[in-house]
Amino acid sequence: MSEFTYEGLKKYIREKDLQSCAKEIIGLFLIDGKKFYRNFMLSGCLTDPLSRKFKNEELEFFFKACQLVHKSIEHRDEEFSTDFKDAFIKIISTINDIHRAERSNEGRLFKNDFLNYPFTKQVQMMCTFIESQSFYVNKKMSSKIKSQGYVTGMEYELPETEIQVSVADVMENNIEIMDTLIRLLHFTANGKIDNQEIKSFQDISPYGIPSLQEIMYLALHRDYLEELWSKVKYRGWNFTRHQIDKKVYAHYYSAPIADDYKKERAAVQRYKYRDYINYGKRNDFKKMSYSIKEIEQKSNFSLSSPSSVFSLEREVFQLGEQVIEGALNVSIRQLNEDLGSLVDHIMIGQDKNISLSELYEGFKYLLSLAFVYRTNSHSHFADDDFTYLTPIFELKELESHFAELSGLGQEKAKKIIELFVFRPKPLLDIFSQPLIYIGDERIVFTPELVLQFNMNRIVGRHLSHWDINISAKGTELEKEIIEVLSLAPHFSVNTSKVKFEAYDGRDVEYDLIATFDNKVVLIELKCLNRPFSSKEIKQREDEILYGVTQINRRADILINQWDKVQQYMNIPLPKTPIVANDIIKIVCTNIFDFSGRIESGVYITDVSSFLKFFLDPKVEEIKLEAGSRNVISQQKLWTGEPKIKDLINYLKCPITIEGLLNKLAEVPRKNVIINEDDPHLAIQDFVLDGNPFDFAALSKSKGSYLGEKVGRNDPCPCDSGKKFKKCHGQ
């Protein structure tokens, strides 16, 4: 073990021991080289620049120690000296820039008049903003889809503005802003939330109020800085100089490997599209349409007395359940795939006594209530009266109503509802806990916050929060994959246990060994919780990279102890020893975020993509219209018999992400400048510059076109450059 450690460096910085600090820095840089920047940022040697405990003196001391190191080496090794200077200057610049921007933010924040509003009114106005924005957006998008004549599932994801921001981005940013602001308002209320003199307010329009607009920009700015710092700290993002205009340059932060990050961004869209497709396949649109019409007729209650919604007949809420049951069923199906038999045994909550099926009862109830309430409130909504969009309910009203409809006991209903309450120092985020606490055991109910539920995401957050290990699912997944692949005629899978002491003195165990097209395929299976933050992505990446190390060791043992491995196999292998090129190495996970990456000669993919290649090589393009679902074209991943080159090309870029990757364009996201001398910062991002599931584009090379009517002599919509009659119009 090295005598130089980041813990040691942290100690010397705290003690202001300049000589020891300099010695530790140069020792660590000699060991880590170009990894020094990333490892230092992750180490916590310096206080995070967004922390209230950050001190400039600490950063200045570190800078002085780095200068001492650089002075001692600058004439010895020019390349080494240049690399070190580049690393420490970027560390100093990054931390200093983020801290300066945070100081500007805080300086403006506590001068903002919105903080002087009564606490309850602040929350009501923020919730009303979210709900009214959803009303305007849904109205606009409904009109767009109606004129389009079909749904691709990507309408909300495509950029709507010159700054490459989609409707989904805007709505998600609004909720992230709200998460930040509600935490701030809870903090500034300083434990004085209960016993508010005025229990609710009527004049809660969020529009035309400069202080509210400013504080939302400040919250967006803070979120930007937190995102940037998390990417720097956990993912090793570094900057280059990026020219904004003739006089202004920004520090442009980007991923160490842009292509890997692009695949992560594609995974985000893929998760959404998977849910959309599953929803489209399994939803009964006629039944849902009927239920909506019934709710419109039967959901009348007095908006001036919002709690009267709880007096509606049980039938109305059952109709609400029918509207959302398609989404619920998709989530339950996905949860069963993700967790297997664990789904019936996992318990969450403070007392670990709430099952996932009981949590889903909570989802079902809140979604039904949100849909019923919104149906009535939106039908009466006018731009001059925002009073009833987001009602205030007493928690005991929700708990009693939920207990009555679900058949759960009052105490269990109370504990389940509590999991959805966003209190001061909340358990999760506002995406997962949409019931905003405003004191005296009351909450503001915002239908949009409830209806944006991603139930599998919320379950994933609970699994992480309660530290629930799902690795046992990996054993089930291994058995399932072996059983499924055994049905593939071109793939021979070993089903016996392969475990022994290898030549390096350590035990080795193979997850899955198979043969395909005269090659040996080694597969390492990793069952992981889906990540939702830079920190979680790093944790999953570390687990996958450990899997890469494991599988490379197994490949080495396979080559060196060929006869030994064969003793445990129940499928025929080549009789002569193999070489490295005879082995295909794959790490296969249950999540999408790393599919398509290649690490140290190992292909990383996900279960659904991998199995599709062998068992379901047919790719369908589906067109959804009101009351119908039509397959418009098909293609195959391979014809005849699959070859090893087909598999390798597929693993490099599975068809499940190919279309998304082709439509993702790099766009720098710049920060908001609060004060004139603030640093200019930019973050690398990838956004869709077109619809990867647009029917005109999808019809290209398929011999047919199903888009809008085109004149025979007009240019073909597939962008081939030919006239329509000579291309898809044939």
XYZ file of C-alpha atoms in Angstrom:
730
model
C 0.000 0.000 0.000
C 1.304 3.475 -0.893
C 2.515 5.746 1.903
C 0.748 8.613 0.096
C -3.019 8.926 0.595
C -5.690 11.538 0.003
C -6.696 11.195 3.657
C -3.166 12.204 4.559
C -3.340 15.163 2.174
C -6.669 16.216 3.669
C -5.112 16.109 7.162
C -2.152 18.288 6.138
C -4.437 20.846 4.473
C -6.522 21.099 7.656
C -3.365 21.468 9.755
C -1.840 24.024 7.342
C 1.355 21.902 7.158
C 2.844 23.276 3.926
C 5.888 20.991 3.560
C 3.998 17.773 4.342
C 1.161 18.889 2.068
C 3.544 19.507 -0.849
C 5.245 16.141 -0.299
C 1.881 14.341 -0.268
C 0.742 16.153 -3.445
C 3.803 15.200 -5.478
C 3.664 11.600 -4.200
C 0.012 11.241 -5.212
C 0.621 12.853 -8.607
C 3.503 10.454 -9.294
C 1.182 7.532 -8.520
C -2.005 8.768 -10.228
C -0.683 10.874 -13.118
C -3.589 12.080 -15.259
C -6.032 10.497 -12.767
C -4.889 12.965 -10.085
C -7.509 15.586 -11.071
C -10.418 13.146 -10.832
C -9.206 11.410 -7.665
C -8.503 14.708 -5.909
C -11.975 16.090 -6.691
C -13.564 12.880 -5.421
C -11.446 12.744 -2.270
C -13.014 15.678 -0.404
C -9.593 17.080 0.496
C -11.082 20.544 0.006
C -14.523 21.550 1.237
C -17.133 21.459 -1.538
C -17.406 24.912 -3.163
C -21.205 24.927 -2.717
C -20.966 24.270 1.025
C -21.589 27.030 3.553
C -18.445 25.784 5.327
C -16.203 26.562 2.337
C -13.275 28.865 3.134
C -11.144 30.690 0.574
C -8.146 30.417 2.910
C -8.194 26.634 2.459
C -8.114 26.934 -1.344
C -5.345 29.552 -1.158
C -3.261 27.254 1.052
C -3.656 24.369 -1.402
C -2.628 26.696 -4.235
C 0.499 27.702 -2.278
C 1.406 24.029 -1.729
C 0.950 23.287 -5.457
C 3.159 26.256 -6.351
C 5.841 24.866 -4.052
C 5.629 21.491 -5.805
C 5.725 23.055 -9.262
C 8.743 25.206 -8.392
C 10.644 22.101 -7.275
C 9.976 20.142 -10.500
C 9.644 22.703 -13.303
C 13.290 22.403 -14.432
C 13.571 18.607 -14.045
C 10.977 17.105 -16.378
C 9.187 19.516 -18.692
C 6.332 17.173 -19.651
C 5.745 16.083 -16.042
C 5.866 19.703 -14.885
C 3.376 20.809 -17.563
C 0.938 17.971 -16.720
C 1.078 18.818 -13.026
C 0.569 22.538 -13.606
C -2.405 21.850 -15.887
C -3.998 19.584 -13.259
C -3.638 21.876 -10.259
C -4.613 25.040 -12.171
C -7.807 23.331 -13.332
C -8.578 22.175 -9.782
C -8.125 25.702 -8.444
C -10.072 27.304 -11.327
C -12.998 24.882 -11.095
C -13.480 25.208 -7.347
C -12.974 28.961 -7.426
C -15.383 29.487 -10.353
C -18.168 27.403 -8.800
C -17.734 29.078 -5.422
C -17.773 32.594 -6.948
C -20.952 31.800 -8.864
C -22.519 30.397 -5.685
C -21.612 33.559 -3.736
C -23.300 35.718 -6.377
C -26.366 33.497 -6.182
C -26.587 33.705 -2.398
C -25.999 37.459 -2.451
C -29.026 38.027 -4.665
C -31.125 35.324 -3.039
C -31.362 36.855 0.414
C -32.243 40.267 -1.037
C -35.219 38.769 -2.871
C -38.627 40.118 -1.774
C -40.374 36.789 -2.377
C -38.773 35.499 0.825
C -40.861 38.062 2.720
C -44.156 36.512 1.597
C -45.985 34.328 4.155
C -44.683 30.770 3.997
C -48.011 29.177 3.032
C -48.528 31.689 0.229
C -45.005 31.025 -1.110
C -45.738 27.310 -1.412
C -49.215 27.825 -2.879
C -47.833 30.144 -5.567
C -45.053 27.713 -6.516
C -47.477 24.785 -6.713
C -49.934 26.863 -8.746
C -47.179 27.750 -11.182
C -46.391 24.043 -11.754
C -50.057 23.124 -12.218
C -50.923 26.023 -14.537
C -47.838 25.367 -16.671
C -48.963 21.778 -17.154
C -52.397 23.056 -18.229
C -50.884 25.362 -20.880
C -48.371 22.770 -22.077
C -50.864 19.912 -22.373
C -53.259 22.160 -24.287
C -50.489 23.120 -26.713
C -49.189 19.560 -27.163
C -52.685 18.119 -27.627
C -53.231 20.561 -30.473
C -49.873 19.629 -31.997
C -50.531 15.878 -31.814
C -54.042 16.311 -33.206
C -52.730 18.186 -36.247
C -49.932 15.621 -36.637
C -52.443 12.775 -36.708
C -50.334 10.228 -34.824
C -48.176 9.823 -31.726
C -44.520 8.752 -31.762
C -43.943 9.079 -28.012
C -41.220 11.692 -28.505
C -43.369 14.823 -28.896
C -42.514 16.143 -25.425
C -38.815 15.285 -25.846
C -38.029 17.291 -28.988
C -36.512 20.794 -28.624
C -39.089 23.548 -29.013
C -36.784 26.571 -28.881
C -33.592 27.919 -30.391
C -31.737 27.084 -27.172
C -32.464 23.374 -27.673
C -34.909 22.908 -24.794
C -37.828 20.480 -25.019
C -41.206 20.633 -23.286
C -40.127 17.683 -21.126
C -36.940 19.581 -20.190
C -38.941 22.661 -19.201
C -41.415 20.736 -17.072
C -38.681 18.706 -15.402
C -36.645 21.856 -14.746
C -39.720 23.484 -13.206
C -40.049 20.615 -10.749
C -36.311 20.639 -9.981
C -36.564 24.394 -9.338
C -39.493 23.739 -7.041
C -37.559 21.039 -5.184
C -34.756 23.534 -4.547
C -37.091 26.378 -3.566
C -39.301 24.365 -1.224
C -36.188 23.150 0.600
C -35.057 26.771 0.851
C -38.464 27.953 2.077
C -38.550 25.185 4.679
C -35.061 26.279 5.776
C -35.835 30.005 5.935
C -39.060 29.279 7.853
C -36.624 27.945 10.478
C -38.969 25.569 12.269
C -41.832 28.084 12.330
C -44.063 26.353 9.781
C -46.737 25.257 12.206
C -49.335 27.628 13.682
C -49.331 30.016 10.711
C -51.778 32.873 11.338
C -53.367 32.623 7.870
C -54.115 29.066 6.761
C -54.572 29.716 3.025
C -54.552 32.518 0.452
C -56.749 33.427 -2.501
C -54.453 35.774 -4.490
C -51.903 33.146 -5.519
C -51.330 33.903 -9.197
C -47.606 33.240 -9.813
C -47.448 35.488 -12.881
C -46.366 39.122 -13.141
C -44.305 38.967 -9.948
C -40.654 39.919 -10.629
C -39.384 38.593 -7.281
C -40.856 35.131 -7.974
C -39.401 35.101 -11.464
C -35.991 36.089 -10.095
C -35.974 33.503 -7.323
C -36.871 30.788 -9.834
C -33.912 31.836 -11.980
C -31.712 31.733 -8.886
C -32.965 28.223 -8.080
C -32.267 27.146 -11.675
C -28.796 28.687 -11.377
C -28.161 26.807 -8.112
C -29.324 23.531 -9.685
C -26.942 24.167 -12.585
C -24.001 24.629 -10.211
C -24.930 21.495 -8.252
C -25.136 19.481 -11.467
C -21.781 20.826 -12.646
C -20.071 20.106 -9.330
C -21.496 16.575 -9.172
C -20.166 15.839 -12.668
C -16.759 17.255 -11.725
C -16.608 15.447 -8.393
C -18.014 12.025 -9.289
C -17.391 11.733 -13.034
C -14.094 13.574 -13.473
C -15.443 16.222 -15.858
C -12.805 18.778 -16.838
C -12.890 21.999 -18.826
C -11.468 23.508 -21.977
C -11.761 27.132 -23.078
C -14.859 27.670 -25.204
C -15.432 30.891 -27.143
C -18.881 32.416 -26.634
C -18.267 35.541 -28.690
C -15.278 37.637 -29.782
C -14.479 38.828 -26.259
C -15.928 36.176 -23.949
C -14.662 32.682 -23.222
C -16.322 30.077 -21.020
C -14.917 27.099 -19.183
C -16.631 24.276 -21.075
C -16.949 21.167 -18.895
C -17.265 17.877 -20.731
C -17.134 14.148 -20.029
C -13.735 12.388 -20.176
C -15.186 10.249 -23.005
C -17.954 12.112 -24.817
C -19.253 8.992 -26.565
C -19.855 7.242 -23.232
C -21.846 10.206 -21.949
C -23.812 10.337 -25.180
C -24.836 6.719 -24.577
C -25.964 7.628 -21.050
C -28.142 10.392 -22.505
C -29.545 7.937 -25.056
C -30.402 5.593 -22.173
C -32.551 8.310 -20.563
C -34.627 8.572 -23.731
C -34.696 4.806 -24.096
C -36.195 4.350 -20.621
C -38.911 6.849 -21.501
C -39.598 5.276 -24.885
C -39.722 1.776 -23.406
C -42.373 2.919 -20.932
C -44.306 4.641 -23.720
C -44.236 1.559 -25.970
C -45.225 -0.778 -23.133
C -48.009 1.614 -22.210
C -49.211 1.721 -25.824
C -49.152 -2.060 -26.142
C -50.982 -2.811 -22.921
C -53.426 0.042 -22.539
C -57.086 -0.250 -23.497
C -57.596 3.198 -25.054
C -61.317 2.702 -25.658
C -61.907 1.779 -22.034
C -59.758 4.703 -20.880
C -61.637 7.137 -23.124
C -64.952 5.893 -21.741
C -63.692 6.287 -18.145
C -62.525 9.854 -18.813
C -65.939 10.841 -20.180
C -67.635 9.270 -17.158
C -65.344 11.167 -14.782
C -66.111 14.430 -16.576
C -69.802 13.853 -15.882
C -69.496 12.565 -12.315
C -66.594 14.505 -10.772
C -68.466 17.706 -10.010
C -67.799 18.995 -6.519
C -67.514 22.480 -5.056
C -64.085 23.908 -5.861
C -64.644 26.558 -3.204
C -64.626 23.650 -0.733
C -61.871 21.389 -2.135
C -62.268 18.738 0.591
C -65.695 17.928 -0.849
C -63.818 15.851 -3.437
C -63.583 13.186 -0.724
C -67.400 12.984 -0.640
C -67.655 11.817 -4.256
C -68.939 8.311 -4.846
C -66.402 5.472 -4.717
C -67.287 4.769 -8.372
C -65.668 8.055 -9.477
C -62.298 7.062 -7.998
C -62.634 3.582 -9.460
C -63.028 5.267 -12.846
C -59.875 7.264 -12.048
C -58.079 3.996 -11.352
C -59.200 2.681 -14.738
C -57.638 5.723 -16.425
C -54.261 5.177 -14.792
C -54.275 1.363 -14.571
C -52.400 1.059 -17.901
C -49.447 3.018 -16.524
C -49.655 1.136 -13.225
C -49.631 -2.253 -14.940
C -46.604 -1.296 -17.038
C -44.756 -0.235 -13.880
C -45.703 -3.399 -11.998
C -44.604 -5.557 -14.933
C -41.295 -3.693 -15.118
C -40.798 -3.970 -11.359
C -41.298 -7.739 -11.542
C -38.703 -7.914 -14.318
C -36.254 -5.775 -12.319
C -36.645 -7.497 -8.950
C -38.007 -10.974 -9.666
C -39.125 -12.872 -6.555
C -37.625 -10.133 -4.349
C -40.619 -7.964 -5.204
C -42.770 -9.890 -2.706
C -40.259 -9.709 0.141
C -38.902 -6.155 0.103
C -40.156 -3.987 2.961
C -39.610 -0.223 3.196
C -40.508 2.612 5.568
C -39.188 3.710 8.929
C -40.361 0.465 10.540
C -39.633 -1.659 7.451
C -43.261 -2.829 7.416
C -44.593 -1.467 4.097
C -44.508 -3.852 1.149
C -44.108 -2.706 -2.438
C -47.651 -3.866 -3.197
C -48.916 -1.586 -0.390
C -46.787 1.267 -1.747
C -48.481 0.713 -5.117
C -51.852 1.086 -3.428
C -50.624 4.540 -2.423
C -49.621 5.294 -6.010
C -52.998 4.156 -7.288
C -54.932 6.237 -4.791
C -52.982 9.471 -5.290
C -53.016 9.157 -9.093
C -56.755 8.538 -9.115
C -57.373 11.491 -6.769
C -55.143 13.744 -8.900
C -56.951 12.802 -12.101
C -60.412 13.274 -10.588
C -59.519 16.613 -8.980
C -57.779 17.929 -12.103
C -60.682 16.949 -14.371
C -62.952 19.278 -12.418
C -60.500 22.099 -11.672
C -59.112 22.346 -15.221
C -62.597 22.415 -16.710
C -63.323 25.583 -14.664
C -59.851 27.122 -14.878
C -59.555 30.702 -16.143
C -56.401 32.786 -16.432
C -57.748 35.321 -13.949
C -58.372 32.884 -11.086
C -55.738 30.401 -9.883
C -57.347 29.756 -6.516
C -58.460 26.153 -6.877
C -55.768 24.508 -9.020
C -53.762 23.306 -6.002
C -55.938 22.747 -2.928
C -54.803 22.493 0.690
C -55.784 19.233 2.385
C -55.368 18.024 5.928
C -53.272 14.865 6.015
C -55.886 13.083 8.112
C -58.422 13.681 5.280
C -56.141 11.956 2.776
C -55.302 9.138 5.174
C -58.933 8.398 6.051
C -60.079 8.538 2.421
C -57.208 6.297 1.335
C -57.940 3.813 4.129
C -61.606 3.723 3.125
C -60.991 3.168 -0.603
C -58.081 0.737 -0.262
C -59.379 -1.344 2.625
C -56.080 -0.876 4.474
C -56.176 -0.036 8.154
C -55.969 3.585 9.278
C -52.468 3.192 10.748
C -51.060 1.505 7.628
C -52.734 4.107 5.380
C -51.126 6.877 7.448
C -47.638 5.368 7.095
C -48.041 4.929 3.334
C -49.273 8.490 2.766
C -46.372 9.755 4.906
C -43.926 8.284 2.372
C -45.297 10.796 -0.167
C -45.065 13.895 2.093
C -42.287 16.421 1.377
C -41.473 17.700 4.867
C -38.495 19.803 6.003
C -35.348 17.670 5.512
C -37.280 15.300 3.243
C -36.633 11.610 2.801
C -36.359 11.784 -1.004
C -37.001 14.485 -3.631
C -40.171 16.260 -4.730
C -40.483 13.919 -7.743
C -40.978 11.096 -5.234
C -42.760 13.031 -2.463
C -45.218 15.431 -4.148
C -47.374 16.304 -1.116
C -45.826 19.594 0.054
C -46.008 20.052 3.813
C -47.069 23.549 4.939
C -47.519 23.006 8.676
C -50.249 21.934 11.061
C -50.356 18.501 9.380
C -51.569 20.008 6.098
C -50.234 19.692 2.558
C -50.658 21.463 -0.777
C -51.958 18.941 -3.316
C -50.613 19.557 -6.841
C -52.093 17.135 -9.425
C -49.209 17.660 -11.871
C -46.626 16.634 -9.272
C -48.586 13.451 -8.615
C -49.317 12.638 -12.259
C -45.629 12.924 -13.203
C -44.928 9.921 -10.932
C -42.328 7.549 -12.343
C -43.211 4.669 -10.074
C -40.192 2.501 -10.854
C -37.889 5.475 -10.269
C -39.504 6.088 -6.889
C -39.155 2.427 -5.913
C -35.501 2.639 -6.973
C -35.003 5.691 -4.755
C -36.573 3.842 -1.828
C -34.320 0.826 -2.415
C -31.281 3.114 -2.283
C -32.506 5.120 0.712
C -33.345 2.074 2.813
C -30.127 0.369 1.644
C -31.911 -2.660 0.187
C -29.578 -4.996 -1.679
C -31.016 -6.538 -4.860
C -27.931 -8.547 -5.842
C -29.860 -11.759 -5.110
C -31.853 -10.977 -8.257
C -28.608 -11.610 -10.154
C -28.834 -15.345 -9.424
C -32.401 -15.427 -10.737
C -31.378 -13.386 -13.766
C -28.572 -15.821 -14.519
C -30.974 -18.779 -14.440
C -33.513 -16.942 -16.593
C -30.921 -16.012 -19.225
C -29.520 -19.535 -19.339
C -33.030 -20.955 -19.787
C -33.926 -18.438 -22.489
C -30.648 -18.741 -24.411
C -30.954 -22.524 -24.304
C -33.885 -22.058 -26.692
C -31.707 -20.204 -29.215
C -30.679 -22.680 -31.939
C -27.382 -20.903 -32.685
C -26.192 -20.589 -29.103
C -24.956 -23.421 -26.840
C -25.080 -22.583 -23.145
C -23.281 -24.421 -20.360
C -25.690 -25.187 -17.516
C -23.305 -26.827 -15.021
C -21.435 -25.044 -12.237
C -17.891 -24.039 -13.126
C -15.918 -23.234 -9.977
C -12.384 -24.239 -8.914
C -9.102 -22.883 -7.546
C -7.226 -21.222 -10.397
C -3.498 -21.151 -11.044
C -3.216 -17.786 -9.268
C -4.273 -19.402 -5.997
C -7.758 -17.845 -5.893
C -11.147 -19.406 -6.579
C -12.743 -18.650 -9.944
C -16.418 -19.047 -10.828
C -17.945 -18.494 -14.267
C -21.405 -16.885 -14.474
C -22.112 -18.029 -18.003
C -20.047 -19.793 -20.659
C -21.407 -20.484 -24.119
C -20.286 -21.173 -27.654
C -21.444 -19.318 -30.735
C -20.100 -19.464 -34.287
C -16.952 -21.341 -33.162
C -16.184 -18.746 -30.486
C -16.380 -18.983 -26.702
C -18.646 -16.376 -25.120
C -18.028 -15.373 -21.490
C -20.786 -13.360 -19.830
C -20.650 -11.644 -16.429
C -24.090 -10.657 -15.115
C -24.599 -7.573 -12.959
C -27.979 -6.803 -11.384
C -27.963 -3.143 -10.365
C -30.328 -0.444 -9.155
C -30.981 2.125 -11.881
C -28.910 5.289 -11.232
C -30.493 8.756 -11.003
C -27.534 11.000 -10.111
C -23.876 11.449 -11.020
C -22.894 9.823 -7.732
C -25.091 6.790 -8.405
C -23.863 6.515 -12.010
C -20.283 6.432 -10.704
C -21.215 3.722 -8.201
C -22.819 1.591 -10.931
C -19.889 2.252 -13.263
C -17.455 1.063 -10.571
C -19.453 -2.161 -10.202
C -19.456 -2.715 -13.957
C -15.723 -2.002 -14.249
C -15.139 -4.516 -11.458
C -17.120 -6.970 -13.590
C -14.803 -6.148 -16.512
C -11.803 -7.014 -14.327
C -13.475 -10.274 -13.270
C -14.282 -11.388 -16.791
C -10.795 -10.557 -18.102
C -9.347 -12.717 -15.310
C -11.705 -15.556 -16.251
C -10.673 -15.239 -19.909
C -7.017 -15.450 -18.864
C -7.719 -18.573 -16.773
C -9.704 -20.094 -19.664
C -6.669 -19.728 -21.928
C -4.134 -20.978 -19.361
C -6.240 -23.756 -17.806
C -8.230 -24.903 -20.810
C -8.298 -28.575 -19.803
C -9.321 -27.721 -16.241
C -12.317 -25.641 -17.351
C -13.517 -28.385 -19.712
C -13.837 -30.812 -16.793
C -16.803 -28.772 -15.480
C -18.570 -28.128 -18.797
C -21.607 -29.933 -20.192
C -21.357 -28.515 -23.725
C -18.649 -29.367 -26.271
C -15.759 -26.923 -26.563
C -12.970 -26.736 -29.124
C -10.533 -29.600 -28.456
C -7.451 -27.469 -28.908
C -6.539 -24.638 -26.514
C -7.897 -21.253 -27.502
C -6.295 -17.820 -27.827
C -7.597 -14.385 -26.803
C -9.252 -13.729 -30.183
C -11.406 -16.829 -29.719
C -13.173 -15.312 -26.689
C -16.025 -12.783 -26.749
C -16.284 -11.091 -23.338
C -19.553 -9.444 -22.259
C -20.758 -7.735 -19.089
C -24.551 -7.858 -19.205
C -26.625 -5.684 -16.845
C -30.301 -5.069 -16.132
C -29.909 -1.294 -16.739
C -29.484 0.657 -19.989
C -27.011 3.367 -18.961
C -23.790 1.673 -20.124
C -24.969 -0.301 -23.158
C -22.673 0.055 -26.163
C -19.534 0.799 -24.154
C -16.355 -1.219 -24.604
C -13.966 -1.400 -21.642
C -10.630 -3.264 -21.773
C -11.863 -5.473 -24.589
C -15.169 -6.243 -22.853
C -18.539 -5.382 -24.436
C -21.122 -3.908 -22.055
C -24.775 -4.421 -22.865
C -28.154 -4.899 -21.213
C -30.237 -8.031 -20.928
C -33.061 -6.877 -23.168
C -30.719 -5.839 -26.005
C -28.634 -9.010 -25.732
C -31.551 -11.439 -25.744
C -33.208 -9.580 -28.615
C -30.279 -10.390 -30.909
C -30.764 -14.151 -30.528
C -34.451 -14.600 -29.827
C -36.239 -11.630 -31.360
C -34.181 -10.234 -34.249
C -37.281 -8.690 -35.826
C -37.586 -4.922 -35.323
C -41.045 -3.396 -35.722
C -42.047 0.213 -36.193
C -45.440 0.921 -34.663
C -47.844 3.727 -35.426
C -50.321 4.637 -32.682
C -53.493 6.460 -33.578
C -56.709 6.938 -31.634
C -58.026 3.437 -30.942
C -55.489 1.602 -33.118
C -51.959 0.230 -33.142
C -50.418 -0.613 -36.508
C -47.070 -2.115 -37.491
C -45.837 0.041 -40.358
C -42.576 -1.734 -41.181
C -40.181 -4.454 -40.089
C -36.498 -5.229 -40.423
C -34.201 -7.983 -39.115
C -30.918 -7.828 -37.234
C -29.673 -10.790 -39.255
C -30.971 -13.161 -41.896
C -30.306 -16.856 -42.303
C -27.925 -17.677 -39.459
C -26.306 -15.049 -37.205
C -22.514 -14.736 -37.369
C -20.033 -13.572 -34.780
C -19.410 -10.356 -36.744
C -23.171 -9.628 -36.575
C -23.076 -9.994 -32.792
C -19.961 -7.840 -32.353
C -21.337 -5.048 -34.543
C -24.600 -5.239 -32.614
C -22.850 -5.071 -29.220
C -20.951 -1.974 -30.346
C -24.182 -0.213 -31.211
C -27.406 -2.108 -30.446
C -30.368 -1.156 -32.607
C -32.129 -0.228 -29.344
C -29.906 2.882 -29.122
C -28.682 3.371 -32.705
C -31.532 5.642 -33.794
C -31.291 7.710 -30.622
C -27.512 8.150 -30.932
C -27.882 9.326 -34.532
C -30.325 12.043 -33.447
C -28.419 13.301 -30.386
C -26.423 16.459 -31.033
C -23.882 18.038 -28.683
C -25.072 21.353 -27.229
C -23.195 23.415 -24.607
C -25.503 24.535 -21.764
C -24.343 27.902 -20.437
C -24.926 29.231 -16.942
C -26.908 32.338 -16.059
C -24.644 35.296 -15.260
C -25.833 37.051 -12.104
C -23.102 39.657 -11.691
C -21.006 41.141 -14.470
C -17.740 39.615 -13.233
C -19.171 36.117 -12.680
C -17.349 33.238 -14.405
C -18.790 32.037 -17.705
C -19.419 28.296 -17.458
C -20.851 25.728 -19.845
C -21.754 22.046 -19.500
C -21.688 19.477 -22.275
C -25.086 18.057 -23.118
C -26.665 16.004 -25.881
C -30.172 16.796 -27.068
C -32.387 15.391 -29.788
C -32.117 17.407 -32.982
C -34.852 15.382 -34.638
C -37.369 12.668 -33.922
C -35.679 9.235 -34.098
C -39.127 7.686 -34.493
C -40.513 10.025 -37.146
C -42.441 7.994 -39.703
C -41.019 9.749 -42.743
C -37.472 9.088 -41.559
C -38.240 5.543 -40.414
C -39.698 4.674 -43.806
C -36.360 5.414 -45.468
C -35.033 2.276 -47.223
C -38.191 0.396 -46.334
C -39.867 0.874 -49.706
C -42.842 2.777 -48.367
C -43.768 6.168 -46.986
C -46.556 6.759 -44.461
C -46.216 10.468 -43.725
C -48.201 13.447 -45.008
C -49.219 13.487 -48.661
C -46.370 14.567 -50.954
C -46.544 15.671 -54.601
C -44.983 13.234 -57.069
C -42.416 15.783 -58.241
C -41.648 17.173 -54.758
C -38.433 16.228 -52.906
C -38.833 12.978 -50.976
C -39.213 13.559 -47.202
C -36.530 10.917 -46.485
C -33.851 13.466 -47.588
C -32.483 11.214 -50.328
C -32.345 14.183 -52.718
C -34.592 12.377 -55.194
C -38.088 13.286 -56.278
C -40.824 11.514 -54.336
C -41.965 9.536 -57.396
C -38.418 8.180 -57.866
C -37.989 7.236 -54.196
C -40.599 6.314 -51.577
C -43.424 7.295 -53.901
C -42.738 4.316 -56.162
